[in-house]
Amino acid sequence: MLDERCIFVNTDCATSEEVLNYMGSRLYQLGYVKESFTKAVIERESMYATGLDTEEIKTAIPHTDSVHVNETTIAVMTLRKPVLFESMDQDGAMLHVEVVFMLAIREPEKQLEMLGAVLNIIQDKQLLYALRHAADAKEVVKRLTDKISESR
């Protein structure tokens, strides 16, 4: 489920749409998603915001319907400078997001399980801090794999 090629550390993006395009394009290039995926994620984000006020380090969890996905994976991006995403909880509120978890879920019945796993990750303040300041993709994958194993 975690592929180092889908982990983008200390990335420069200016807008949430740029983040979504970057991540979605990379997932498409790697064959995880269909060509329609990125557009579908952007459209969904405009209707159902995914920014979360996770205290010090804000996060976002963009995703879309399984019809746009070839193979389940999670892409992670840490941002060099925060990017504004609309809050999931507070209508119209904007959050300075530093870590983005893009979900590509092939099996619709696994969406709640995957969201639960990501929520478990982002509720761990120490882990979120470590991810935000990770030196490279290997470190992100190791920390996430350890957390997922610990949760089972």
Coordinates of C-alpha atoms in Angstrom, one line a residue:
M1 CA 0.0 0.0 0.0
L2 CA 2.9 2.4 0.7
D3 CA 5.2 3.1 -2.3
E4 CA 8.2 5.4 -1.8
R5 CA 7.5 6.8 -5.3
C6 CA 4.2 8.2 -3.9
I7 CA 5.9 10.0 -1.0
F8 CA 6.9 13.6 -1.8
V9 CA 9.0 15.2 1.0
N10 CA 9.5 19.0 1.5
T11 CA 7.7 19.9 -1.7
D12 CA 7.1 23.4 -3.1
C13 CA 3.5 24.1 -4.1
A14 CA 1.7 27.4 -4.0
T15 CA -2.0 26.3 -3.9
S16 CA -4.1 23.3 -2.9
E17 CA -5.0 22.7 -6.6
E18 CA -1.2 22.6 -7.4
V19 CA -0.8 20.0 -4.6
L20 CA -3.7 17.9 -6.0
N21 CA -2.4 18.1 -9.5
Y22 CA 1.1 17.1 -8.6
M23 CA 0.1 14.1 -6.5
G24 CA -2.7 13.0 -8.8
S25 CA -0.4 13.2 -11.9
R26 CA 2.3 11.2 -10.2
L27 CA -0.2 8.5 -9.1
Y28 CA -1.4 8.4 -12.7
Q29 CA 2.1 8.1 -14.1
L30 CA 2.7 5.2 -11.7
G31 CA -0.5 3.4 -12.9
Y32 CA -2.3 3.6 -9.5
V33 CA -5.1 5.7 -10.9
K34 CA -7.0 6.4 -14.1
E35 CA -6.5 9.6 -16.1
S36 CA -9.8 10.9 -14.7
F37 CA -8.6 10.7 -11.1
T38 CA -7.0 14.2 -10.6
K39 CA -9.9 16.1 -12.1
A40 CA -12.3 14.0 -9.9
V41 CA -10.2 14.7 -6.7
I42 CA -10.2 18.5 -7.5
E43 CA -14.0 18.5 -8.2
R44 CA -14.7 16.6 -5.0
E45 CA -12.4 18.9 -3.0
S46 CA -14.4 21.9 -4.2
M47 CA -17.7 20.3 -2.9
Y48 CA -16.4 18.4 0.2
A49 CA -13.3 20.0 1.7
T50 CA -10.7 17.7 3.3
G51 CA -8.6 20.1 5.4
L52 CA -8.3 19.0 9.1
D53 CA -7.3 21.2 12.0
T54 CA -4.9 18.8 13.6
E55 CA -3.5 21.3 16.0
E56 CA 0.1 22.4 15.2
I57 CA 0.5 20.6 11.9
K58 CA -2.6 20.9 9.7
T59 CA -3.4 18.0 7.3
A60 CA -5.7 17.3 4.3
I61 CA -7.0 13.9 3.1
P62 CA -8.1 14.4 -0.5
H63 CA -9.7 11.4 -2.2
T64 CA -12.5 10.5 -4.7
D65 CA -14.6 7.6 -5.9
S66 CA -13.1 4.2 -6.6
V67 CA -14.1 4.2 -10.3
H68 CA -11.1 6.5 -10.9
V69 CA -8.6 4.0 -9.2
N70 CA -6.7 1.1 -10.6
E71 CA -4.9 0.0 -7.4
T72 CA -5.2 1.1 -3.8
T73 CA -2.4 3.3 -2.4
I74 CA -1.8 6.3 -0.2
A75 CA 0.3 9.2 -1.4
V76 CA 1.9 11.5 1.2
M77 CA 3.2 15.0 0.6
T78 CA 5.0 17.2 3.1
L79 CA 5.1 20.9 2.1
R80 CA 8.1 23.2 2.5
K81 CA 5.6 26.0 3.1
P82 CA 2.0 25.6 4.2
V83 CA -0.7 25.6 1.5
L84 CA -4.3 26.8 2.1
F85 CA -7.0 24.0 2.1
E86 CA -10.6 24.6 3.1
S87 CA -11.5 23.0 6.5
M88 CA -13.6 19.9 6.5
D89 CA -15.2 20.9 9.9
Q90 CA -15.7 24.7 9.6
D91 CA -17.5 26.0 6.5
G92 CA -15.3 28.5 4.6
A93 CA -12.4 28.3 7.1
M94 CA -9.0 28.0 5.5
L95 CA -6.2 26.0 7.1
H96 CA -2.4 26.2 6.5
V97 CA -1.8 22.6 5.6
E98 CA 1.6 21.0 5.9
V99 CA 1.0 17.3 5.3
V100 CA -1.4 15.9 2.7
F101 CA -2.5 12.2 2.5
M102 CA -4.1 11.5 -0.9
L103 CA -6.1 8.3 -0.8
A104 CA -6.6 6.1 -3.9
I105 CA -9.0 3.4 -2.8
R106 CA -10.0 0.7 -5.3
E107 CA -12.5 -1.2 -3.1
P108 CA -15.2 1.2 -1.9
E109 CA -15.9 -1.1 1.1
K110 CA -12.4 -0.4 2.4
Q111 CA -12.8 3.4 2.3
L112 CA -13.8 3.7 6.0
E113 CA -11.0 1.4 7.1
M114 CA -8.4 3.5 5.1
L115 CA -9.8 6.8 6.5
G116 CA -9.7 5.3 10.0
A117 CA -6.0 4.3 9.5
V118 CA -5.1 7.8 8.3
L119 CA -7.1 9.4 11.2
N120 CA -5.2 7.2 13.6
I121 CA -1.9 8.5 12.1
I122 CA -2.8 12.2 12.2
Q123 CA -4.0 12.0 15.8
D124 CA -0.5 10.9 16.8
K125 CA 1.1 14.4 17.3
Q126 CA 4.7 13.0 17.6
L127 CA 4.3 10.9 14.4
L128 CA 2.8 13.8 12.5
Y129 CA 5.7 16.0 13.5
A130 CA 8.2 13.3 12.5
L131 CA 6.5 12.9 9.1
R132 CA 6.5 16.7 8.6
H133 CA 10.2 16.8 9.3
A134 CA 11.2 13.6 7.6
A135 CA 14.4 13.7 5.6
D136 CA 13.2 11.4 2.8
A137 CA 10.5 9.1 1.5
K138 CA 12.2 6.0 3.1
E139 CA 11.7 7.6 6.6
V140 CA 8.1 8.4 5.9
V141 CA 7.3 4.9 4.7
K142 CA 9.1 3.3 7.7
R143 CA 7.3 5.5 10.3
L144 CA 3.9 4.9 8.6
T145 CA 4.5 1.2 8.3
D146 CA 5.5 1.0 12.0
K147 CA 2.3 2.9 13.0
I148 CA 0.0 0.7 10.9
S149 CA 1.6 -2.5 12.2
E150 CA 1.3 -1.2 15.8
S151 CA -2.4 -0.4 15.2
R152 CA -3.3 -4.0 14.1

